[in-house]
JSON list of C-alpha atoms in Angstrom, two decimals:
[
{"chain": "A", "resi": 1, "resn": "UNK", "atom": "CA", "xyz": [0.04, 0.00, -0.26]},
{"chain": "A", "resi": 2, "resn": "UNK", "atom": "CA", "xyz": [2.57, 2.44, 0.75]},
{"chain": "A", "resi": 3, "resn": "UNK", "atom": "CA", "xyz": [4.47, 1.84, -2.48]},
{"chain": "A", "resi": 4, "resn": "UNK", "atom": "CA", "xyz": [1.29, 2.45, -4.30]},
{"chain": "A", "resi": 5, "resn": "UNK", "atom": "CA", "xyz": [0.76, 5.70, -2.42]},
{"chain": "A", "resi": 6, "resn": "UNK", "atom": "CA", "xyz": [4.42, 6.84, -3.12]},
{"chain": "A", "resi": 7, "resn": "UNK", "atom": "CA", "xyz": [3.73, 6.04, -6.60]},
{"chain": "A", "resi": 8, "resn": "UNK", "atom": "CA", "xyz": [0.73, 8.17, -7.18]},
{"chain": "A", "resi": 9, "resn": "UNK", "atom": "CA", "xyz": [2.70, 11.05, -5.31]},
{"chain": "A", "resi": 10, "resn": "UNK", "atom": "CA", "xyz": [5.34, 10.92, -7.84]},
{"chain": "A", "resi": 11, "resn": "UNK", "atom": "CA", "xyz": [2.93, 10.81, -10.63]},
{"chain": "A", "resi": 12, "resn": "UNK", "atom": "CA", "xyz": [1.03, 13.94, -9.71]},
{"chain": "A", "resi": 13, "resn": "UNK", "atom": "CA", "xyz": [4.19, 15.81, -9.05]},
{"chain": "A", "resi": 14, "resn": "UNK", "atom": "CA", "xyz": [5.92, 14.79, -12.67]},
{"chain": "A", "resi": 15, "resn": "UNK", "atom": "CA", "xyz": [2.29, 16.18, -14.21]},
{"chain": "A", "resi": 16, "resn": "UNK", "atom": "CA", "xyz": [2.72, 19.49, -12.32]},
{"chain": "A", "resi": 17, "resn": "UNK", "atom": "CA", "xyz": [6.11, 20.15, -13.24]},
{"chain": "A", "resi": 18, "resn": "UNK", "atom": "CA", "xyz": [5.37, 19.06, -17.02]},
{"chain": "A", "resi": 19, "resn": "UNK", "atom": "CA", "xyz": [4.61, 23.01, -17.89]},
{"chain": "A", "resi": 20, "resn": "UNK", "atom": "CA", "xyz": [8.23, 23.89, -16.54]},
{"chain": "A", "resi": 21, "resn": "UNK", "atom": "CA", "xyz": [10.01, 21.13, -18.17]},
{"chain": "A", "resi": 22, "resn": "UNK", "atom": "CA", "xyz": [8.56, 22.11, -21.77]},
{"chain": "A", "resi": 23, "resn": "UNK", "atom": "CA", "xyz": [9.07, 25.49, -21.90]},
{"chain": "A", "resi": 24, "resn": "UNK", "atom": "CA", "xyz": [12.66, 25.38, -20.75]},
{"chain": "A", "resi": 25, "resn": "UNK", "atom": "CA", "xyz": [12.79, 22.54, -23.66]},
{"chain": "A", "resi": 26, "resn": "UNK", "atom": "CA", "xyz": [11.43, 25.50, -25.82]},
{"chain": "A", "resi": 27, "resn": "UNK", "atom": "CA", "xyz": [13.87, 28.00, -24.44]},
{"chain": "A", "resi": 28, "resn": "UNK", "atom": "CA", "xyz": [17.07, 25.86, -24.73]},
{"chain": "A", "resi": 29, "resn": "UNK", "atom": "CA", "xyz": [15.99, 25.00, -28.61]},
{"chain": "A", "resi": 30, "resn": "UNK", "atom": "CA", "xyz": [15.48, 28.32, -29.55]},
{"chain": "A", "resi": 31, "resn": "UNK", "atom": "CA", "xyz": [18.52, 29.67, -31.92]},
{"chain": "A", "resi": 32, "resn": "UNK", "atom": "CA", "xyz": [20.29, 32.75, -30.99]},
{"chain": "A", "resi": 33, "resn": "UNK", "atom": "CA", "xyz": [19.10, 35.39, -34.19]},
{"chain": "A", "resi": 34, "resn": "UNK", "atom": "CA", "xyz": [21.20, 36.20, -36.78]},
{"chain": "A", "resi": 35, "resn": "UNK", "atom": "CA", "xyz": [20.90, 39.61, -38.89]},
{"chain": "A", "resi": 36, "resn": "UNK", "atom": "CA", "xyz": [21.83, 39.43, -42.58]},
{"chain": "A", "resi": 37, "resn": "UNK", "atom": "CA", "xyz": [20.75, 42.70, -43.80]},
{"chain": "A", "resi": 38, "resn": "UNK", "atom": "CA", "xyz": [19.71, 45.98, -42.36]},
{"chain": "A", "resi": 39, "resn": "UNK", "atom": "CA", "xyz": [17.44, 48.19, -44.96]},
{"chain": "A", "resi": 40, "resn": "UNK", "atom": "CA", "xyz": [18.15, 50.97, -45.38]},
{"chain": "A", "resi": 41, "resn": "UNK", "atom": "CA", "xyz": [21.41, 51.15, -44.02]},
{"chain": "A", "resi": 42, "resn": "UNK", "atom": "CA", "xyz": [21.67, 54.65, -43.51]},
{"chain": "A", "resi": 43, "resn": "UNK", "atom": "CA", "xyz": [19.76, 57.62, -41.45]},
{"chain": "A", "resi": 44, "resn": "UNK", "atom": "CA", "xyz": [20.10, 60.88, -39.77]},
{"chain": "A", "resi": 45, "resn": "UNK", "atom": "CA", "xyz": [22.15, 61.21, -36.48]},
{"chain": "A", "resi": 46, "resn": "UNK", "atom": "CA", "xyz": [18.33, 62.32, -34.79]},
{"chain": "A", "resi": 47, "resn": "UNK", "atom": "CA", "xyz": [17.10, 58.75, -35.48]},
{"chain": "A", "resi": 48, "resn": "UNK", "atom": "CA", "xyz": [13.68, 58.25, -36.52]},
{"chain": "A", "resi": 49, "resn": "UNK", "atom": "CA", "xyz": [14.50, 55.91, -39.52]},
{"chain": "A", "resi": 50, "resn": "UNK", "atom": "CA", "xyz": [12.50, 53.20, -39.99]},
{"chain": "A", "resi": 51, "resn": "UNK", "atom": "CA", "xyz": [14.43, 50.22, -40.93]},
{"chain": "A", "resi": 52, "resn": "UNK", "atom": "CA", "xyz": [13.76, 46.72, -41.65]},
{"chain": "A", "resi": 53, "resn": "UNK", "atom": "CA", "xyz": [15.89, 43.96, -40.30]},
{"chain": "A", "resi": 54, "resn": "UNK", "atom": "CA", "xyz": [15.96, 40.73, -41.83]},
{"chain": "A", "resi": 55, "resn": "UNK", "atom": "CA", "xyz": [17.81, 37.41, -40.80]},
{"chain": "A", "resi": 56, "resn": "UNK", "atom": "CA", "xyz": [16.76, 34.19, -38.89]},
{"chain": "A", "resi": 57, "resn": "UNK", "atom": "CA", "xyz": [15.31, 33.38, -35.62]},
{"chain": "A", "resi": 58, "resn": "UNK", "atom": "CA", "xyz": [14.62, 36.88, -34.82]},
{"chain": "A", "resi": 59, "resn": "UNK", "atom": "CA", "xyz": [11.56, 36.52, -32.35]},
{"chain": "A", "resi": 60, "resn": "UNK", "atom": "CA", "xyz": [11.31, 32.99, -31.56]},
{"chain": "A", "resi": 61, "resn": "UNK", "atom": "CA", "xyz": [10.49, 33.62, -28.02]},
{"chain": "A", "resi": 62, "resn": "UNK", "atom": "CA", "xyz": [8.42, 36.98, -28.94]},
{"chain": "A", "resi": 63, "resn": "UNK", "atom": "CA", "xyz": [8.94, 40.43, -29.90]},
{"chain": "A", "resi": 64, "resn": "UNK", "atom": "CA", "xyz": [12.69, 40.92, -29.53]},
{"chain": "A", "resi": 65, "resn": "UNK", "atom": "CA", "xyz": [14.50, 43.97, -28.33]},
{"chain": "A", "resi": 66, "resn": "UNK", "atom": "CA", "xyz": [16.67, 45.86, -31.00]},
{"chain": "A", "resi": 67, "resn": "UNK", "atom": "CA", "xyz": [19.91, 47.89, -30.31]},
{"chain": "A", "resi": 68, "resn": "UNK", "atom": "CA", "xyz": [21.40, 50.74, -32.75]},
{"chain": "A", "resi": 69, "resn": "UNK", "atom": "CA", "xyz": [25.01, 50.32, -30.92]},
{"chain": "A", "resi": 70, "resn": "UNK", "atom": "CA", "xyz": [24.41, 50.92, -27.22]},
{"chain": "A", "resi": 71, "resn": "UNK", "atom": "CA", "xyz": [21.05, 52.56, -27.98]},
{"chain": "A", "resi": 72, "resn": "UNK", "atom": "CA", "xyz": [17.74, 50.92, -27.80]},
{"chain": "A", "resi": 73, "resn": "UNK", "atom": "CA", "xyz": [15.37, 50.92, -30.77]},
{"chain": "A", "resi": 74, "resn": "UNK", "atom": "CA", "xyz": [11.48, 51.82, -30.41]},
{"chain": "A", "resi": 75, "resn": "UNK", "atom": "CA", "xyz": [8.56, 50.63, -32.52]},
{"chain": "A", "resi": 76, "resn": "UNK", "atom": "CA", "xyz": [9.88, 47.08, -32.77]},
{"chain": "A", "resi": 77, "resn": "UNK", "atom": "CA", "xyz": [7.39, 44.63, -34.77]},
{"chain": "A", "resi": 78, "resn": "UNK", "atom": "CA", "xyz": [8.05, 41.44, -36.39]},
{"chain": "A", "resi": 79, "resn": "UNK", "atom": "CA", "xyz": [6.22, 39.97, -39.47]},
{"chain": "A", "resi": 80, "resn": "UNK", "atom": "CA", "xyz": [7.73, 36.49, -38.95]},
{"chain": "A", "resi": 81, "resn": "UNK", "atom": "CA", "xyz": [10.66, 35.14, -37.45]},
{"chain": "A", "resi": 82, "resn": "UNK", "atom": "CA", "xyz": [12.80, 36.40, -40.71]},
{"chain": "A", "resi": 83, "resn": "UNK", "atom": "CA", "xyz": [11.76, 39.96, -40.40]},
{"chain": "A", "resi": 84, "resn": "UNK", "atom": "CA", "xyz": [11.36, 42.56, -37.85]},
{"chain": "A", "resi": 85, "resn": "UNK", "atom": "CA", "xyz": [11.13, 46.34, -38.28]},
{"chain": "A", "resi": 86, "resn": "UNK", "atom": "CA", "xyz": [12.36, 49.14, -35.97]},
{"chain": "A", "resi": 87, "resn": "UNK", "atom": "CA", "xyz": [12.89, 52.82, -35.79]},
{"chain": "A", "resi": 88, "resn": "UNK", "atom": "CA", "xyz": [16.36, 53.73, -35.09]},
{"chain": "A", "resi": 89, "resn": "UNK", "atom": "CA", "xyz": [17.35, 55.87, -31.98]},
{"chain": "A", "resi": 90, "resn": "UNK", "atom": "CA", "xyz": [19.62, 59.04, -32.18]},
{"chain": "A", "resi": 91, "resn": "UNK", "atom": "CA", "xyz": [23.44, 58.17, -33.00]},
{"chain": "A", "resi": 92, "resn": "UNK", "atom": "CA", "xyz": [26.20, 58.57, -34.45]},
{"chain": "A", "resi": 93, "resn": "UNK", "atom": "CA", "xyz": [28.88, 56.78, -36.35]},
{"chain": "A", "resi": 94, "resn": "UNK", "atom": "CA", "xyz": [28.95, 53.41, -37.79]},
{"chain": "A", "resi": 95, "resn": "UNK", "atom": "CA", "xyz": [27.13, 50.93, -35.57]},
{"chain": "A", "resi": 96, "resn": "UNK", "atom": "CA", "xyz": [25.99, 47.17, -34.97]},
{"chain": "A", "resi": 97, "resn": "UNK", "atom": "CA", "xyz": [22.26, 46.65, -34.85]},
{"chain": "A", "resi": 98, "resn": "UNK", "atom": "CA", "xyz": [21.52, 43.60, -32.42]},
{"chain": "A", "resi": 99, "resn": "UNK", "atom": "CA", "xyz": [18.91, 41.84, -32.14]},
{"chain": "A", "resi": 100, "resn": "UNK", "atom": "CA", "xyz": [18.28, 39.93, -28.50]},
{"chain": "A", "resi": 101, "resn": "UNK", "atom": "CA", "xyz": [15.30, 37.28, -28.48]},
{"chain": "A", "resi": 102, "resn": "UNK", "atom": "CA", "xyz": [14.64, 36.65, -24.67]},
{"chain": "A", "resi": 103, "resn": "UNK", "atom": "CA", "xyz": [17.02, 34.06, -23.28]},
{"chain": "A", "resi": 104, "resn": "UNK", "atom": "CA", "xyz": [18.28, 32.78, -26.70]},
{"chain": "A", "resi": 105, "resn": "UNK", "atom": "CA", "xyz": [20.53, 35.52, -26.76]},
{"chain": "A", "resi": 106, "resn": "UNK", "atom": "CA", "xyz": [21.94, 38.28, -29.04]},
{"chain": "A", "resi": 107, "resn": "UNK", "atom": "CA", "xyz": [22.83, 38.23, -32.75]},
{"chain": "A", "resi": 108, "resn": "UNK", "atom": "CA", "xyz": [26.33, 38.91, -33.22]},
{"chain": "A", "resi": 109, "resn": "UNK", "atom": "CA", "xyz": [27.79, 42.33, -34.60]},
{"chain": "A", "resi": 110, "resn": "UNK", "atom": "CA", "xyz": [28.80, 41.91, -38.68]},
{"chain": "A", "resi": 111, "resn": "UNK", "atom": "CA", "xyz": [29.10, 43.69, -41.60]},
{"chain": "A", "resi": 112, "resn": "UNK", "atom": "CA", "xyz": [25.60, 42.87, -42.51]},
{"chain": "A", "resi": 113, "resn": "UNK", "atom": "CA", "xyz": [24.13, 44.43, -39.42]},
{"chain": "A", "resi": 114, "resn": "UNK", "atom": "CA", "xyz": [25.81, 47.73, -39.65]},
{"chain": "A", "resi": 115, "resn": "UNK", "atom": "CA", "xyz": [24.05, 51.17, -39.74]},
{"chain": "A", "resi": 116, "resn": "UNK", "atom": "CA", "xyz": [25.64, 54.50, -40.49]},
{"chain": "A", "resi": 117, "resn": "UNK", "atom": "CA", "xyz": [24.74, 57.76, -38.90]},
{"chain": "A", "resi": 118, "resn": "UNK", "atom": "CA", "xyz": [25.29, 60.75, -40.59]},
{"chain": "A", "resi": 119, "resn": "UNK", "atom": "CA", "xyz": [28.56, 62.10, -39.29]},
{"chain": "A", "resi": 120, "resn": "UNK", "atom": "CA", "xyz": [29.49, 65.35, -37.98]},
{"chain": "A", "resi": 121, "resn": "UNK", "atom": "CA", "xyz": [32.23, 67.03, -40.11]},
{"chain": "A", "resi": 122, "resn": "UNK", "atom": "CA", "xyz": [35.42, 65.24, -38.98]},
{"chain": "A", "resi": 123, "resn": "UNK", "atom": "CA", "xyz": [39.25, 64.83, -40.36]},
{"chain": "A", "resi": 124, "resn": "UNK", "atom": "CA", "xyz": [40.18, 61.38, -41.75]},
{"chain": "A", "resi": 125, "resn": "UNK", "atom": "CA", "xyz": [43.66, 60.30, -40.10]},
{"chain": "A", "resi": 126, "resn": "UNK", "atom": "CA", "xyz": [45.19, 57.37, -41.67]},
{"chain": "A", "resi": 127, "resn": "UNK", "atom": "CA", "xyz": [46.37, 54.67, -39.02]},
{"chain": "A", "resi": 128, "resn": "UNK", "atom": "CA", "xyz": [49.71, 54.45, -40.56]},
{"chain": "A", "resi": 129, "resn": "UNK", "atom": "CA", "xyz": [50.98, 57.77, -41.57]},
{"chain": "A", "resi": 130, "resn": "UNK", "atom": "CA", "xyz": [48.98, 59.53, -38.95]},
{"chain": "A", "resi": 131, "resn": "UNK", "atom": "CA", "xyz": [48.45, 62.21, -41.48]},
{"chain": "A", "resi": 132, "resn": "UNK", "atom": "CA", "xyz": [45.14, 63.41, -42.34]},
{"chain": "A", "resi": 133, "resn": "UNK", "atom": "CA", "xyz": [43.08, 63.72, -46.03]},
{"chain": "A", "resi": 134, "resn": "UNK", "atom": "CA", "xyz": [43.00, 67.26, -47.42]},
{"chain": "A", "resi": 135, "resn": "UNK", "atom": "CA", "xyz": [41.26, 68.60, -50.46]},
{"chain": "A", "resi": 136, "resn": "UNK", "atom": "CA", "xyz": [43.73, 71.11, -51.14]},
{"chain": "A", "resi": 137, "resn": "UNK", "atom": "CA", "xyz": [42.33, 74.12, -53.52]},
{"chain": "A", "resi": 138, "resn": "UNK", "atom": "CA", "xyz": [38.97, 73.10, -53.27]},
{"chain": "A", "resi": 139, "resn": "UNK", "atom": "CA", "xyz": [38.26, 72.80, -57.02]},
{"chain": "A", "resi": 140, "resn": "UNK", "atom": "CA", "xyz": [37.22, 70.34, -59.32]},
{"chain": "A", "resi": 141, "resn": "UNK", "atom": "CA", "xyz": [39.94, 67.98, -59.98]},
{"chain": "A", "resi": 142, "resn": "UNK", "atom": "CA", "xyz": [41.76, 68.96, -56.18]},
{"chain": "A", "resi": 143, "resn": "UNK", "atom": "CA", "xyz": [44.09, 66.13, -55.77]},
{"chain": "A", "resi": 144, "resn": "UNK", "atom": "CA", "xyz": [42.80, 64.51, -52.03]},
{"chain": "A", "resi": 145, "resn": "UNK", "atom": "CA", "xyz": [46.23, 64.10, -50.43]},
{"chain": "A", "resi": 146, "resn": "UNK", "atom": "CA", "xyz": [48.00, 63.37, -46.91]},
{"chain": "A", "resi": 147, "resn": "UNK", "atom": "CA", "xyz": [48.83, 66.32, -45.22]},
{"chain": "A", "resi": 148, "resn": "UNK", "atom": "CA", "xyz": [49.87, 67.11, -41.56]},
{"chain": "A", "resi": 149, "resn": "UNK", "atom": "CA", "xyz": [46.79, 67.26, -39.19]},
{"chain": "A", "resi": 150, "resn": "UNK", "atom": "CA", "xyz": [45.98, 70.85, -38.50]},
{"chain": "A", "resi": 151, "resn": "UNK", "atom": "CA", "xyz": [42.16, 70.88, -38.22]},
{"chain": "A", "resi": 152, "resn": "UNK", "atom": "CA", "xyz": [41.75, 73.30, -40.69]},
{"chain": "A", "resi": 153, "resn": "UNK", "atom": "CA", "xyz": [38.65, 73.22, -43.03]},
{"chain": "A", "resi": 154, "resn": "UNK", "atom": "CA", "xyz": [40.43, 71.51, -45.98]},
{"chain": "A", "resi": 155, "resn": "UNK", "atom": "CA", "xyz": [40.84, 68.61, -43.74]},
{"chain": "A", "resi": 156, "resn": "UNK", "atom": "CA", "xyz": [37.06, 68.66, -42.95]},
{"chain": "A", "resi": 157, "resn": "UNK", "atom": "CA", "xyz": [34.87, 65.59, -44.49]},
{"chain": "A", "resi": 158, "resn": "UNK", "atom": "CA", "xyz": [31.28, 64.92, -43.75]},
{"chain": "A", "resi": 159, "resn": "UNK", "atom": "CA", "xyz": [29.96, 60.79, -44.16]},
{"chain": "A", "resi": 160, "resn": "UNK", "atom": "CA", "xyz": [26.47, 61.63, -46.12]},
{"chain": "A", "resi": 161, "resn": "UNK", "atom": "CA", "xyz": [23.53, 58.97, -45.76]},
{"chain": "A", "resi": 162, "resn": "UNK", "atom": "CA", "xyz": [23.60, 58.69, -49.32]},
{"chain": "A", "resi": 163, "resn": "UNK", "atom": "CA", "xyz": [27.09, 57.27, -49.09]},
{"chain": "A", "resi": 164, "resn": "UNK", "atom": "CA", "xyz": [29.12, 60.61, -50.36]},
{"chain": "A", "resi": 165, "resn": "UNK", "atom": "CA", "xyz": [31.98, 62.09, -48.50]},
{"chain": "A", "resi": 166, "resn": "UNK", "atom": "CA", "xyz": [31.43, 65.83, -48.59]},
{"chain": "A", "resi": 167, "resn": "UNK", "atom": "CA", "xyz": [34.40, 68.14, -48.05]},
{"chain": "A", "resi": 168, "resn": "UNK", "atom": "CA", "xyz": [34.35, 71.70, -46.98]},
{"chain": "A", "resi": 169, "resn": "UNK", "atom": "CA", "xyz": [33.72, 73.07, -50.34]},
{"chain": "A", "resi": 170, "resn": "UNK", "atom": "CA", "xyz": [30.78, 71.19, -50.92]},
{"chain": "A", "resi": 171, "resn": "UNK", "atom": "CA", "xyz": [32.45, 68.68, -53.83]},
{"chain": "A", "resi": 172, "resn": "UNK", "atom": "CA", "xyz": [32.64, 64.77, -53.26]},
{"chain": "A", "resi": 173, "resn": "UNK", "atom": "CA", "xyz": [35.52, 62.58, -52.74]},
{"chain": "A", "resi": 174, "resn": "UNK", "atom": "CA", "xyz": [35.45, 60.94, -56.14]},
{"chain": "A", "resi": 175, "resn": "UNK", "atom": "CA", "xyz": [37.67, 58.26, -57.89]},
{"chain": "A", "resi": 176, "resn": "UNK", "atom": "CA", "xyz": [39.51, 60.19, -60.97]},
{"chain": "A", "resi": 177, "resn": "UNK", "atom": "CA", "xyz": [38.02, 59.11, -64.41]},
{"chain": "A", "resi": 178, "resn": "UNK", "atom": "CA", "xyz": [35.78, 56.66, -62.54]},
{"chain": "A", "resi": 179, "resn": "UNK", "atom": "CA", "xyz": [38.81, 54.31, -62.02]},
{"chain": "A", "resi": 180, "resn": "UNK", "atom": "CA", "xyz": [37.73, 50.73, -60.71]},
{"chain": "A", "resi": 181, "resn": "UNK", "atom": "CA", "xyz": [41.75, 49.32, -60.77]},
{"chain": "A", "resi": 182, "resn": "UNK", "atom": "CA", "xyz": [44.19, 49.24, -58.10]},
{"chain": "A", "resi": 183, "resn": "UNK", "atom": "CA", "xyz": [46.33, 52.49, -58.45]},
{"chain": "A", "resi": 184, "resn": "UNK", "atom": "CA", "xyz": [43.50, 54.94, -59.14]},
{"chain": "A", "resi": 185, "resn": "UNK", "atom": "CA", "xyz": [43.78, 58.33, -57.49]},
{"chain": "A", "resi": 186, "resn": "UNK", "atom": "CA", "xyz": [41.33, 60.28, -55.43]},
{"chain": "A", "resi": 187, "resn": "UNK", "atom": "CA", "xyz": [40.33, 63.70, -56.20]},
{"chain": "A", "resi": 188, "resn": "UNK", "atom": "CA", "xyz": [37.27, 66.16, -55.24]},
{"chain": "A", "resi": 189, "resn": "UNK", "atom": "CA", "xyz": [34.28, 66.87, -57.75]},
{"chain": "A", "resi": 190, "resn": "UNK", "atom": "CA", "xyz": [31.01, 68.54, -58.31]},
{"chain": "A", "resi": 191, "resn": "UNK", "atom": "CA", "xyz": [28.61, 65.57, -56.72]},
{"chain": "A", "resi": 192, "resn": "UNK", "atom": "CA", "xyz": [27.05, 63.77, -59.45]},
{"chain": "A", "resi": 193, "resn": "UNK", "atom": "CA", "xyz": [25.46, 61.07, -57.69]},
{"chain": "A", "resi": 194, "resn": "UNK", "atom": "CA", "xyz": [27.73, 58.31, -59.61]},
{"chain": "A", "resi": 195, "resn": "UNK", "atom": "CA", "xyz": [29.19, 55.25, -57.90]},
{"chain": "A", "resi": 196, "resn": "UNK", "atom": "CA", "xyz": [32.61, 56.61, -58.05]},
{"chain": "A", "resi": 197, "resn": "UNK", "atom": "CA", "xyz": [31.77, 59.10, -55.33]},
{"chain": "A", "resi": 198, "resn": "UNK", "atom": "CA", "xyz": [30.13, 56.21, -53.23]},
{"chain": "A", "resi": 199, "resn": "UNK", "atom": "CA", "xyz": [31.81, 55.15, -50.34]},
{"chain": "A", "resi": 200, "resn": "UNK", "atom": "CA", "xyz": [30.88, 52.64, -47.20]},
{"chain": "A", "resi": 201, "resn": "UNK", "atom": "CA", "xyz": [32.86, 52.80, -44.14]},
{"chain": "A", "resi": 202, "resn": "UNK", "atom": "CA", "xyz": [32.89, 49.21, -42.43]},
{"chain": "A", "resi": 203, "resn": "UNK", "atom": "CA", "xyz": [34.11, 48.75, -38.75]},
{"chain": "A", "resi": 204, "resn": "UNK", "atom": "CA", "xyz": [35.61, 46.01, -37.06]},
{"chain": "A", "resi": 205, "resn": "UNK", "atom": "CA", "xyz": [39.27, 46.74, -37.51]},
{"chain": "A", "resi": 206, "resn": "UNK", "atom": "CA", "xyz": [40.14, 47.95, -34.09]},
{"chain": "A", "resi": 207, "resn": "UNK", "atom": "CA", "xyz": [39.37, 50.88, -31.93]},
{"chain": "A", "resi": 208, "resn": "UNK", "atom": "CA", "xyz": [37.86, 53.87, -33.82]},
{"chain": "A", "resi": 209, "resn": "UNK", "atom": "CA", "xyz": [39.30, 52.69, -37.14]},
{"chain": "A", "resi": 210, "resn": "UNK", "atom": "CA", "xyz": [37.40, 51.83, -40.31]},
{"chain": "A", "resi": 211, "resn": "UNK", "atom": "CA", "xyz": [38.13, 50.57, -43.79]},
{"chain": "A", "resi": 212, "resn": "UNK", "atom": "CA", "xyz": [36.42, 53.09, -46.55]},
{"chain": "A", "resi": 213, "resn": "UNK", "atom": "CA", "xyz": [35.51, 50.92, -49.52]},
{"chain": "A", "resi": 214, "resn": "UNK", "atom": "CA", "xyz": [34.60, 52.57, -52.78]},
{"chain": "A", "resi": 215, "resn": "UNK", "atom": "CA", "xyz": [31.33, 51.05, -53.84]},
{"chain": "A", "resi": 216, "resn": "UNK", "atom": "CA", "xyz": [31.84, 51.77, -57.49]},
{"chain": "A", "resi": 217, "resn": "UNK", "atom": "CA", "xyz": [35.22, 49.96, -57.28]},
{"chain": "A", "resi": 218, "resn": "UNK", "atom": "CA", "xyz": [34.68, 47.49, -54.22]},
{"chain": "A", "resi": 219, "resn": "UNK", "atom": "CA", "xyz": [38.52, 48.53, -53.38]},
{"chain": "A", "resi": 220, "resn": "UNK", "atom": "CA", "xyz": [39.44, 50.46, -50.37]},
{"chain": "A", "resi": 221, "resn": "UNK", "atom": "CA", "xyz": [40.90, 54.33, -49.76]},
{"chain": "A", "resi": 222, "resn": "UNK", "atom": "CA", "xyz": [44.65, 53.46, -49.33]},
{"chain": "A", "resi": 223, "resn": "UNK", "atom": "CA", "xyz": [47.63, 55.36, -48.43]},
{"chain": "A", "resi": 224, "resn": "UNK", "atom": "CA", "xyz": [49.37, 55.05, -51.38]},
{"chain": "A", "resi": 225, "resn": "UNK", "atom": "CA", "xyz": [52.87, 53.02, -51.17]},
{"chain": "A", "resi": 226, "resn": "UNK", "atom": "CA", "xyz": [52.47, 53.31, -47.21]},
{"chain": "A", "resi": 227, "resn": "UNK", "atom": "CA", "xyz": [53.64, 56.94, -47.53]},
{"chain": "A", "resi": 228, "resn": "UNK", "atom": "CA", "xyz": [54.31, 59.28, -44.58]},
{"chain": "A", "resi": 229, "resn": "UNK", "atom": "CA", "xyz": [55.30, 62.05, -46.83]},
{"chain": "A", "resi": 230, "resn": "UNK", "atom": "CA", "xyz": [52.87, 65.00, -46.89]},
{"chain": "A", "resi": 231, "resn": "UNK", "atom": "CA", "xyz": [51.50, 65.46, -50.15]},
{"chain": "A", "resi": 232, "resn": "UNK", "atom": "CA", "xyz": [51.07, 62.09, -51.17]},
{"chain": "A", "resi": 233, "resn": "UNK", "atom": "CA", "xyz": [47.71, 61.39, -53.25]},
{"chain": "A", "resi": 234, "resn": "UNK", "atom": "CA", "xyz": [45.36, 58.82, -51.94]},
{"chain": "A", "resi": 235, "resn": "UNK", "atom": "CA", "xyz": [44.13, 55.92, -54.18]},
{"chain": "A", "resi": 236, "resn": "UNK", "atom": "CA", "xyz": [41.75, 52.76, -54.02]},
{"chain": "A", "resi": 237, "resn": "UNK", "atom": "CA", "xyz": [43.45, 49.06, -53.61]},
{"chain": "A", "resi": 238, "resn": "UNK", "atom": "CA", "xyz": [42.14, 45.84, -52.83]},
{"chain": "A", "resi": 239, "resn": "UNK", "atom": "CA", "xyz": [41.75, 45.45, -49.62]},
{"chain": "A", "resi": 240, "resn": "UNK", "atom": "CA", "xyz": [44.27, 43.94, -47.42]},
{"chain": "A", "resi": 241, "resn": "UNK", "atom": "CA", "xyz": [43.92, 44.87, -43.93]},
{"chain": "A", "resi": 242, "resn": "UNK", "atom": "CA", "xyz": [46.85, 46.86, -43.46]},
{"chain": "A", "resi": 243, "resn": "UNK", "atom": "CA", "xyz": [47.16, 49.91, -41.29]},
{"chain": "A", "resi": 244, "resn": "UNK", "atom": "CA", "xyz": [47.54, 52.22, -44.47]},
{"chain": "A", "resi": 245, "resn": "UNK", "atom": "CA", "xyz": [43.98, 51.20, -45.60]},
{"chain": "A", "resi": 246, "resn": "UNK", "atom": "CA", "xyz": [42.45, 51.78, -42.03]},
{"chain": "A", "resi": 247, "resn": "UNK", "atom": "CA", "xyz": [41.34, 55.42, -40.72]}
]
């Protein structure tokens, strides 16, 4: 009789615990979110840009939390586990959009998850030469060269959300003659919206350093020949993960 009573008590206890066991299994089975694209990939520093985040396992455990860098997005909504929308918070620079889905975890920061805020006007300083890019005279065809950093207007650049990099004269950083080959030189020219004036900074190469890649050529903005000489004109070159291509 005692054995029967004990057996019944254990059965009741197991049934009561069953919901917790099922939930625990579901949580452990949920995959960590993966972000494969953020569209659009740019927005204003003030925020309020609605973006579509695509990937996998974005909301397996309910509406996720989305961060642009360290700042939380608002208005997060998911059509399914592969697509969510969110409204960007205020921010600056190049940040990773990361998705946290309950206890499943947080998506990794990758090149596919980057979002570029319109930047304040800044110098572009090379990690190898420690010289700054200058537009010189500020006319069409002005060579973009490395010079000793002095904080003056000719070394001021603005990364716009449309992919252009504006000089203080209002002209755009431009690959001369629509060049796409290694060694094509950099100048400034009237902004025409062409692919040789479109650029994309990419993070992940060390603290506060970026590769700046030409979208028309697929090549990186490069300190020609690892030069440390003021007056050296910048060029594009195949990306090789060296300091003369980091800024």
